Tab-separated table of N, CA and C in Angstrom:
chain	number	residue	atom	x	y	z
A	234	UNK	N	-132.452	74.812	20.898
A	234	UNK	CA	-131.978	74.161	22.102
A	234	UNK	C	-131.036	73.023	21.728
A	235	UNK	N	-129.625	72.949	22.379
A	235	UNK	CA	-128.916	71.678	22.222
A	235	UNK	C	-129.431	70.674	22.315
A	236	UNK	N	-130.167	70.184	23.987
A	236	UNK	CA	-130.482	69.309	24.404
A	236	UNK	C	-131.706	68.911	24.143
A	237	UNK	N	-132.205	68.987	22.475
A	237	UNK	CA	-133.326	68.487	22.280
A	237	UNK	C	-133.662	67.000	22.576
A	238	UNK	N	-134.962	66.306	22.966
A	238	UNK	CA	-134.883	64.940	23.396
A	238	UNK	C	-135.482	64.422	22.330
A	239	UNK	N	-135.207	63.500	21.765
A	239	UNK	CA	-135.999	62.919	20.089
A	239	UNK	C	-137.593	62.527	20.598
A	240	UNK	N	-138.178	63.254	19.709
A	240	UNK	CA	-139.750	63.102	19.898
A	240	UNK	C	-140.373	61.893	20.222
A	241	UNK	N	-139.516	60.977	20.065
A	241	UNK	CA	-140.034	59.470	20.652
A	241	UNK	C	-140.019	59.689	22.022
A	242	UNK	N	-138.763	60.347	22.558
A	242	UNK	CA	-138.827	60.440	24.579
A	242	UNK	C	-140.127	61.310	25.003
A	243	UNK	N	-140.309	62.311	24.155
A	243	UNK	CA	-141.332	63.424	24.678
A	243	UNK	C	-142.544	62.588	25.546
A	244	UNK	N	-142.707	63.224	26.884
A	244	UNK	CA	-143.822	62.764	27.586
A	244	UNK	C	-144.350	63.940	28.125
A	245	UNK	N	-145.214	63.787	28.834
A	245	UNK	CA	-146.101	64.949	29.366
A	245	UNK	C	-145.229	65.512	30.537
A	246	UNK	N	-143.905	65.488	31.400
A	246	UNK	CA	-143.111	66.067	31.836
A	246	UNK	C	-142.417	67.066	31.137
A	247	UNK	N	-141.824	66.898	30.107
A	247	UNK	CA	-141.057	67.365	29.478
A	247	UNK	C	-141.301	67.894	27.994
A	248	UNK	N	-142.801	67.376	27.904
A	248	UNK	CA	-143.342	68.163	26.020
A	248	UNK	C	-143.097	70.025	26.143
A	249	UNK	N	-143.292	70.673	27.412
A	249	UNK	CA	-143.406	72.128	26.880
A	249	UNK	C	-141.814	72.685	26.427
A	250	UNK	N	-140.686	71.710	27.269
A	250	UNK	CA	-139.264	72.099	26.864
A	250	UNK	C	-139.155	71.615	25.305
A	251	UNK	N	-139.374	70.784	25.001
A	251	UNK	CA	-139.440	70.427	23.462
A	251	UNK	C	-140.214	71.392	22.736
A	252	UNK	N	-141.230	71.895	22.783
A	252	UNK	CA	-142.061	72.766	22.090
A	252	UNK	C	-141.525	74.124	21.878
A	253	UNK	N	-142.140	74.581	20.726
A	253	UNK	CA	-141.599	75.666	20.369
A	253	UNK	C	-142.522	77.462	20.549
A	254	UNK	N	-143.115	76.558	21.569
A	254	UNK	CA	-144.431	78.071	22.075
A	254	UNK	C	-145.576	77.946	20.847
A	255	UNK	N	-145.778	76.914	20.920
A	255	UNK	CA	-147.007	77.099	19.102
A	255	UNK	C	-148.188	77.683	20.203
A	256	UNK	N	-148.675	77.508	21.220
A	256	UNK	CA	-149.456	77.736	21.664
A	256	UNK	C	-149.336	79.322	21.838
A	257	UNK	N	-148.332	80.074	21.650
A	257	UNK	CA	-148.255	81.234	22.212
A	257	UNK	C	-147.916	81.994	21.109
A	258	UNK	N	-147.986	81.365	19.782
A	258	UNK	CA	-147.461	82.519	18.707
A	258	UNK	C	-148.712	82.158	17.590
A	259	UNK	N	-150.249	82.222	17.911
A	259	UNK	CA	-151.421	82.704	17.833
A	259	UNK	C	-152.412	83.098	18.466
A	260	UNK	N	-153.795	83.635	18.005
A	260	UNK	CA	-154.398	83.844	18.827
A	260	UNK	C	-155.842	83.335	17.695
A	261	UNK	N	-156.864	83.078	18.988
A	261	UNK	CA	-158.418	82.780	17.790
A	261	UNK	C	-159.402	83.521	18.779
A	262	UNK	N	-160.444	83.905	17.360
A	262	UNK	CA	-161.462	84.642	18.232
A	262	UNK	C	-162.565	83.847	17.486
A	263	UNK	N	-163.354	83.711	18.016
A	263	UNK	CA	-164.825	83.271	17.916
A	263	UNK	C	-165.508	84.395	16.956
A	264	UNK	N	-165.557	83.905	15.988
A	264	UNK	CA	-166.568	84.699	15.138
A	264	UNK	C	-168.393	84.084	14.685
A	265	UNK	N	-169.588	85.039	14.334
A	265	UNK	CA	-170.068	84.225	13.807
A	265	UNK	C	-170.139	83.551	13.326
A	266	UNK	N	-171.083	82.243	12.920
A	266	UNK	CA	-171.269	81.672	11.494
A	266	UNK	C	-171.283	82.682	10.506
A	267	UNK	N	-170.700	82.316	9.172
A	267	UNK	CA	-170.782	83.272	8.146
A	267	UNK	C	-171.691	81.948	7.599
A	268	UNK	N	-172.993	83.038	6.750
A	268	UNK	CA	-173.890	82.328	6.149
A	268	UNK	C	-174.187	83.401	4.868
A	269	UNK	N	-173.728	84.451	4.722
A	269	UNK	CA	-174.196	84.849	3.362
A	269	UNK	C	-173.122	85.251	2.317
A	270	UNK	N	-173.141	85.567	1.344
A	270	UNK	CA	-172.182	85.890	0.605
A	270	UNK	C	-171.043	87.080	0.886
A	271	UNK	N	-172.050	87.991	1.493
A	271	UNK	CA	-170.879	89.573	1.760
A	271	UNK	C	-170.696	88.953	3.862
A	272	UNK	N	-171.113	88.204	4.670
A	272	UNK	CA	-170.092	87.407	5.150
A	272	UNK	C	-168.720	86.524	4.660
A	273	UNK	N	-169.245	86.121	3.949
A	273	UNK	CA	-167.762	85.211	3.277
A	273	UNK	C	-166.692	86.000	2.482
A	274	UNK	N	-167.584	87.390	2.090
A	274	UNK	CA	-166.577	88.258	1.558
A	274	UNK	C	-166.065	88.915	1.944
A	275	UNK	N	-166.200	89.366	3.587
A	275	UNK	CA	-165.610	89.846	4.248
A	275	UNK	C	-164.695	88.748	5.319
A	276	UNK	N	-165.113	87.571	5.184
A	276	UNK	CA	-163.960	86.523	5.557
A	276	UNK	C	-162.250	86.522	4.759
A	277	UNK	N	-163.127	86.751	3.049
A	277	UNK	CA	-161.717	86.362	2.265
A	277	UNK	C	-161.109	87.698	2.186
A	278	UNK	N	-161.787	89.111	3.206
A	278	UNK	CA	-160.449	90.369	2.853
A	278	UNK	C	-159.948	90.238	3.818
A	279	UNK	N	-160.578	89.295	5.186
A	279	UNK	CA	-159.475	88.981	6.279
A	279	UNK	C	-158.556	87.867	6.204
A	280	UNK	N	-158.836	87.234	5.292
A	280	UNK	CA	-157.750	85.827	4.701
A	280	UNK	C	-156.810	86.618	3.516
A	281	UNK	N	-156.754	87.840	3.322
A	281	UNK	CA	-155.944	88.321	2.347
A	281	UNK	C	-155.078	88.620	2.794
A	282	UNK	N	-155.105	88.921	4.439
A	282	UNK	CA	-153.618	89.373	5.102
A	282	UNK	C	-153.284	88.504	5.914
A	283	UNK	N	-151.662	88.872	5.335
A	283	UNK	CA	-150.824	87.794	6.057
A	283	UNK	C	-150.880	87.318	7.194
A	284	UNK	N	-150.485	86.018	7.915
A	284	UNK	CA	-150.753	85.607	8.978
A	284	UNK	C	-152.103	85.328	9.464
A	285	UNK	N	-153.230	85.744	8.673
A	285	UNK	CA	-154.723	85.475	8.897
A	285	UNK	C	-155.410	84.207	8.402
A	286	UNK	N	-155.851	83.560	9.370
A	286	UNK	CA	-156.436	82.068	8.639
A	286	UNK	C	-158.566	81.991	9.304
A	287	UNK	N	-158.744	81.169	8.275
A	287	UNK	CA	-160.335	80.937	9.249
A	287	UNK	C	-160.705	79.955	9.586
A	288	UNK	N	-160.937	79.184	9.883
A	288	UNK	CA	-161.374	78.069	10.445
A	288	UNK	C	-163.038	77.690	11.076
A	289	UNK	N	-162.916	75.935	11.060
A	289	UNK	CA	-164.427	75.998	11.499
A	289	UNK	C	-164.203	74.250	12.019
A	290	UNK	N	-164.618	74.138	13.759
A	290	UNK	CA	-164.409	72.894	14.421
A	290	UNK	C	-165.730	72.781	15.235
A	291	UNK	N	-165.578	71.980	15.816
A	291	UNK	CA	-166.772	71.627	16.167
A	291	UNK	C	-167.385	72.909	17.526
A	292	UNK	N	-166.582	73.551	17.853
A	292	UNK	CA	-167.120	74.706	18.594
A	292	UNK	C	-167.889	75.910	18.002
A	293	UNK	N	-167.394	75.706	16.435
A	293	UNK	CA	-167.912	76.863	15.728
A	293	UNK	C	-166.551	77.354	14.701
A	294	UNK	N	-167.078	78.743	14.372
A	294	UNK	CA	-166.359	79.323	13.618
A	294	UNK	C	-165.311	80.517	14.342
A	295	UNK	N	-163.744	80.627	13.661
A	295	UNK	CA	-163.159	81.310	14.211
A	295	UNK	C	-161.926	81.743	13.006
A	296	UNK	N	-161.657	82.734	14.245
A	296	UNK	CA	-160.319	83.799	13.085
A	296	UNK	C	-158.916	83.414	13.955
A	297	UNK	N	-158.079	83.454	13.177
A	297	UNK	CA	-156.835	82.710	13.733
A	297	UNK	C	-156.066	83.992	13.163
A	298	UNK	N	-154.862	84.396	13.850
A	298	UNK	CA	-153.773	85.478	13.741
A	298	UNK	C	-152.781	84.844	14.423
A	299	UNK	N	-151.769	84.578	13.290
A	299	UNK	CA	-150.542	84.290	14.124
A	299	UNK	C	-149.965	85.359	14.239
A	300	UNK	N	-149.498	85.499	15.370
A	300	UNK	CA	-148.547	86.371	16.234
A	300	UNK	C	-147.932	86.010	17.600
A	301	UNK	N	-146.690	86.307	17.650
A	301	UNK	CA	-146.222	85.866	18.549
A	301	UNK	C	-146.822	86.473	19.842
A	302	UNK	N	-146.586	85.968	21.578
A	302	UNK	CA	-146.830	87.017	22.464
A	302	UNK	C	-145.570	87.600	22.655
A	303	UNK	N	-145.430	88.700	23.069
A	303	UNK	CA	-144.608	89.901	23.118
A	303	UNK	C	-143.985	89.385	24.210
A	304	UNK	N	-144.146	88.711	25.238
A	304	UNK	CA	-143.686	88.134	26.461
A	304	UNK	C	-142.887	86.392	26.258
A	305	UNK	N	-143.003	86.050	25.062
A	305	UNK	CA	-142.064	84.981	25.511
A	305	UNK	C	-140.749	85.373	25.293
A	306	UNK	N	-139.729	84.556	26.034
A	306	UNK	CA	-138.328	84.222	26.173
A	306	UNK	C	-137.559	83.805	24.960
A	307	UNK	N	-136.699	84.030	24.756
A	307	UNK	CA	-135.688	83.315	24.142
A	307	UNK	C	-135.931	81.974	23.690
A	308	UNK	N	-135.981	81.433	24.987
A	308	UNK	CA	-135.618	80.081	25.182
A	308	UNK	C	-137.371	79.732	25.125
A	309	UNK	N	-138.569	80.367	24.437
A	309	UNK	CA	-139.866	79.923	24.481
A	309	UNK	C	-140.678	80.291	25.754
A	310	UNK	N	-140.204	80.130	27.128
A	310	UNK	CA	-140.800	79.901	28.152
A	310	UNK	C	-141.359	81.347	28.503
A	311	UNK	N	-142.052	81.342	29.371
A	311	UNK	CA	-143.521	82.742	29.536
A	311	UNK	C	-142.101	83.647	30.190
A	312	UNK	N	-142.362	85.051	29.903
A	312	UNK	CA	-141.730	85.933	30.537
A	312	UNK	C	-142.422	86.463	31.749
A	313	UNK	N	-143.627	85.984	31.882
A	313	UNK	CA	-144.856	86.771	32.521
A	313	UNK	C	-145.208	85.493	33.863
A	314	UNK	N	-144.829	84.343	33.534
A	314	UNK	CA	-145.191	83.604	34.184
A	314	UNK	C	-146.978	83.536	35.343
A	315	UNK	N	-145.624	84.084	36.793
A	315	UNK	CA	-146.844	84.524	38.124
A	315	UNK	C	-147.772	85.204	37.394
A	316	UNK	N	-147.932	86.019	36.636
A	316	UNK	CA	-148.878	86.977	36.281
A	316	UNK	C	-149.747	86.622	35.113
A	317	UNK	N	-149.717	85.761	34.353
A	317	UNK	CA	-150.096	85.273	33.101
A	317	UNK	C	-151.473	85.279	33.011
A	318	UNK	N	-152.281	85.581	31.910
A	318	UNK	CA	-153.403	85.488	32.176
A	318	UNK	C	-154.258	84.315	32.180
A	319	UNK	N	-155.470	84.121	32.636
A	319	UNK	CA	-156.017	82.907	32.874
A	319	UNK	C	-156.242	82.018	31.797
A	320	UNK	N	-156.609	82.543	30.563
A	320	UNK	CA	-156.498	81.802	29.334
A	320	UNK	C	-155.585	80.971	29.390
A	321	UNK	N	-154.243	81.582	29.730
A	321	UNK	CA	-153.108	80.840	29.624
A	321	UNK	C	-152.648	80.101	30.789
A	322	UNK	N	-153.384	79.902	31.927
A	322	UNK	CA	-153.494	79.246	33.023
A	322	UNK	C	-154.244	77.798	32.897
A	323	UNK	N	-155.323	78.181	31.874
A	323	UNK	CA	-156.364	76.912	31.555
A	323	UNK	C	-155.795	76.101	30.824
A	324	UNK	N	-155.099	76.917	29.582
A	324	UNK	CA	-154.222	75.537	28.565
A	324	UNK	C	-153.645	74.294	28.795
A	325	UNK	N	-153.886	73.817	28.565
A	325	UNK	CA	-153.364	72.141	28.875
A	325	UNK	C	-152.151	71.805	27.677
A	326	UNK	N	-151.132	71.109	28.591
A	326	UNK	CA	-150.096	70.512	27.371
A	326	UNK	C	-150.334	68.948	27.562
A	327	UNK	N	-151.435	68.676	28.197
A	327	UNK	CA	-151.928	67.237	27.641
A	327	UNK	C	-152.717	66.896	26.338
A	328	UNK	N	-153.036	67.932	25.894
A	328	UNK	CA	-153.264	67.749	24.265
A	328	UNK	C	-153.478	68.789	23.998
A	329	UNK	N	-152.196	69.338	22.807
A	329	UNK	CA	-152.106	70.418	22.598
A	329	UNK	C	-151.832	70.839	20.989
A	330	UNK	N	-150.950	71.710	20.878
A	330	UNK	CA	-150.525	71.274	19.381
A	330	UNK	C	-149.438	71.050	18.648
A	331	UNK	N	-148.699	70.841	20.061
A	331	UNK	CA	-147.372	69.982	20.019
A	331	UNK	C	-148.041	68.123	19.650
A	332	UNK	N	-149.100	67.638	19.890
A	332	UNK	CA	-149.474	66.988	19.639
A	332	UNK	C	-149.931	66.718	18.373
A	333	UNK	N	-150.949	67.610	18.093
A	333	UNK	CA	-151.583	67.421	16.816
A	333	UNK	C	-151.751	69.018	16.646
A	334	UNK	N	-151.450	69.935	14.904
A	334	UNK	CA	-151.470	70.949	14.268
A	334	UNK	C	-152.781	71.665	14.758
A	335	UNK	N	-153.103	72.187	14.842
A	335	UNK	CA	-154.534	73.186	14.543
A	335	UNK	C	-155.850	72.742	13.808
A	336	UNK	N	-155.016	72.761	12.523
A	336	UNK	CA	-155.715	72.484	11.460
A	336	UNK	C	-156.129	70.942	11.771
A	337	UNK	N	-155.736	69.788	12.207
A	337	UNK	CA	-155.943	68.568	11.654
A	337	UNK	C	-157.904	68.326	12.284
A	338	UNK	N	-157.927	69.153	13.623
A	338	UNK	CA	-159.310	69.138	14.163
A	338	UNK	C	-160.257	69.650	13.636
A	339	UNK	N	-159.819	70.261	12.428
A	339	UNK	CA	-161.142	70.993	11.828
A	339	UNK	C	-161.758	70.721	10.750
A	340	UNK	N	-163.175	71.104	10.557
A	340	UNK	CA	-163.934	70.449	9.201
A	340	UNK	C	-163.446	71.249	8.243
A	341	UNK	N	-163.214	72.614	8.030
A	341	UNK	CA	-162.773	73.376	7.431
A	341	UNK	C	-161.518	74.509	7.640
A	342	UNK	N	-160.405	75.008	7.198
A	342	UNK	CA	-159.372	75.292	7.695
A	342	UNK	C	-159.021	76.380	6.129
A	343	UNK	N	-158.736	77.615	6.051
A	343	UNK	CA	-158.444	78.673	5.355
A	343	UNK	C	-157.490	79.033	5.454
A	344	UNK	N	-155.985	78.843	4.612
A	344	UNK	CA	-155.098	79.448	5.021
A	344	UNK	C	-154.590	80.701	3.977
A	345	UNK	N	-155.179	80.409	3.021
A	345	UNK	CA	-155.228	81.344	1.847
A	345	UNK	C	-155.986	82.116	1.474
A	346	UNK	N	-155.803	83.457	0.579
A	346	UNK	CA	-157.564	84.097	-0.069
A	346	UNK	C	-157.830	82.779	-0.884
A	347	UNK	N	-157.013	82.587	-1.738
A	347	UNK	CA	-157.512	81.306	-2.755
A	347	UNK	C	-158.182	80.120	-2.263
A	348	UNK	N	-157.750	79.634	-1.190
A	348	UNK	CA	-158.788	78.404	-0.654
A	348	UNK	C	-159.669	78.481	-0.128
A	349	UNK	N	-160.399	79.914	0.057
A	349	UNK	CA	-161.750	80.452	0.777
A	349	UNK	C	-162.091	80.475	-0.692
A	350	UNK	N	-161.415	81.440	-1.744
A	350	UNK	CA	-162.120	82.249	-2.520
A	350	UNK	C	-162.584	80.909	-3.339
A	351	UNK	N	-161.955	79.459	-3.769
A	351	UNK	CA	-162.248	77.992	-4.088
A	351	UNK	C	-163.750	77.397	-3.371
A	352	UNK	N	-163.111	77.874	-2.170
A	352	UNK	CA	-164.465	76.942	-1.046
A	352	UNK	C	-166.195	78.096	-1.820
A	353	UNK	N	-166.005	79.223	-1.802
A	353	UNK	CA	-167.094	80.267	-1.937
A	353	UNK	C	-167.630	80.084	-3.320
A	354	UNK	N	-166.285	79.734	-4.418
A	354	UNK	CA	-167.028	79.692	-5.829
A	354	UNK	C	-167.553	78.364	-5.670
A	355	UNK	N	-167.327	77.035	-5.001
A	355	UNK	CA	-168.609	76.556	-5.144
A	355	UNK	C	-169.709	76.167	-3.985
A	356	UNK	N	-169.916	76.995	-2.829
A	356	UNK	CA	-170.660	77.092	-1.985
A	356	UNK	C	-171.597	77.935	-2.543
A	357	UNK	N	-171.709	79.216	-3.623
A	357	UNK	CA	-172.584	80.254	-3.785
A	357	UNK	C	-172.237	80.157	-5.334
A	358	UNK	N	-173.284	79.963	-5.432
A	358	UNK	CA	-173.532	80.135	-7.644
A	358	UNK	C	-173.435	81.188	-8.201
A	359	UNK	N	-173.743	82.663	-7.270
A	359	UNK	CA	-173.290	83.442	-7.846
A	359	UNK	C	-172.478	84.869	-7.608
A	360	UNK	N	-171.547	83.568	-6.821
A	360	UNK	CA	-170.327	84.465	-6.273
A	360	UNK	C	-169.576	85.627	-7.036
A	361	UNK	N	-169.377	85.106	-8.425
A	361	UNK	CA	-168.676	86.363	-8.869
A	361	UNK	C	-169.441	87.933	-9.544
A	362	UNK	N	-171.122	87.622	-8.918
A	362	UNK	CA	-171.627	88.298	-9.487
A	362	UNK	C	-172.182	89.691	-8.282
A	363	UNK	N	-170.831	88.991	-7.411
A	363	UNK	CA	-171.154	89.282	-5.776
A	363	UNK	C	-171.667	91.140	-5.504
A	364	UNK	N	-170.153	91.770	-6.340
A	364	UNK	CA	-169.929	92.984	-6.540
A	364	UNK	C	-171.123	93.889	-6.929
A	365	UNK	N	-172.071	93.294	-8.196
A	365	UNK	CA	-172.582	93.896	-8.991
A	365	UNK	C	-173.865	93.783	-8.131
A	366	UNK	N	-174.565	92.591	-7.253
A	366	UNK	CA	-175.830	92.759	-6.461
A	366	UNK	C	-175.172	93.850	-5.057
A	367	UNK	N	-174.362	93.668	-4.818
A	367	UNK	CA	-173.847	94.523	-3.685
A	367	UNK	C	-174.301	96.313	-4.073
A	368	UNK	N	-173.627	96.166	-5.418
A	368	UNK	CA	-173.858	97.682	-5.351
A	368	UNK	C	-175.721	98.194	-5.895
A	369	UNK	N	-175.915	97.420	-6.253
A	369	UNK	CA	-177.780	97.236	-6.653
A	369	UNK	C	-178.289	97.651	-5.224
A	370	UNK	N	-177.985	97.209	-4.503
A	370	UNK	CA	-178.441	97.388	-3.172
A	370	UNK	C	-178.059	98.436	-2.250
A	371	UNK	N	-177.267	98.924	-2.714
A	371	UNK	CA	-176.548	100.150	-2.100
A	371	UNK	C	-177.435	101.235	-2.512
A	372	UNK	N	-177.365	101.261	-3.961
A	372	UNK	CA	-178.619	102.281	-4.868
A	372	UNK	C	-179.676	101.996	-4.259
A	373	UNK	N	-179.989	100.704	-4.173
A	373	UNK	CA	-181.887	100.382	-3.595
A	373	UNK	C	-181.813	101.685	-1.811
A	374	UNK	N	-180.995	100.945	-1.088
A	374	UNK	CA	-180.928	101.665	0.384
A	374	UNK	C	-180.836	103.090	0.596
A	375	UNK	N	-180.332	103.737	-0.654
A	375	UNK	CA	-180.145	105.366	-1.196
A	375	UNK	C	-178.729	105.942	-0.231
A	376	UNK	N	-177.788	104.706	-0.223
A	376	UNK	CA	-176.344	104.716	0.521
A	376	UNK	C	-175.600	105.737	-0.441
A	377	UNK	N	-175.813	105.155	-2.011
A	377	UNK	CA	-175.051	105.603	-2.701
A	377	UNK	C	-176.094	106.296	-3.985
């Protein structure tokens, strides 16, 4: 946009023209708590693909996918407007994340396999031995 206004003017009239749709180019889903090891290991094969992050705020735990919506404009603004769904009816741009990032609200924030696979080697002692009880147990269940 030409007529950007320097982030000092931005007020609650005019923050969504300044913004760049951050609100609209992810999505989060509520996942369990992950509490065991082949939870967390199935956290870090969803932190292995791109655009996939995990997170954990005071609501709980969740999966983050950036992607854009298929419906914004050019120019950012909803293509869908009248019709939009209610999720996106509830959002507030009185504190949003034109304000403050995603990440800054959370106790924990994953944007990598490596910074899960960091957080796991020392949350679980015997993380790398993950593979080898996994398949012990597979034999025990008569899976394999």
């Amino acid at each position: 946009m030409a007529n950007r206004i320097p982030i000092k003017d931005v007020i609650e009239a005019n923050k969504c023209e300044q913004c760049t749709a951050l609100c609209c180019s992810y999505i989060t889903q509520e996942i369990d708590t992950p509490r065991s090891i082949y939870s967390f290991d199935t956290l870090l094969w969803q932190v292995a693909h791109q655009g996939v992050h995990v997170f954990k705020d005071s609501n709980g735990w969740f999966l983050l996918c950036q992607t854009r919506c298929q419906f914004l404009l050019p120019d950012n603004r909803c293509g869908i407007y009248e019709r939009r769904p209610i999720i996106c009816r509830e959002h507030s741009h009185e504190a949003c994340e034109f304000d403050s990032p995603i990440d800054e609200g959370c106790e924990l924030y994953f944007q990598t396999f490596d910074e899960l696979d960091d957080y796991c080697r020392k949350r679980f002692k015997h993380w790398d031995k993950r593979q080898a009880k996994f398949e012990v147990e597979q034999v025990r269940l008569g899976v394999w």
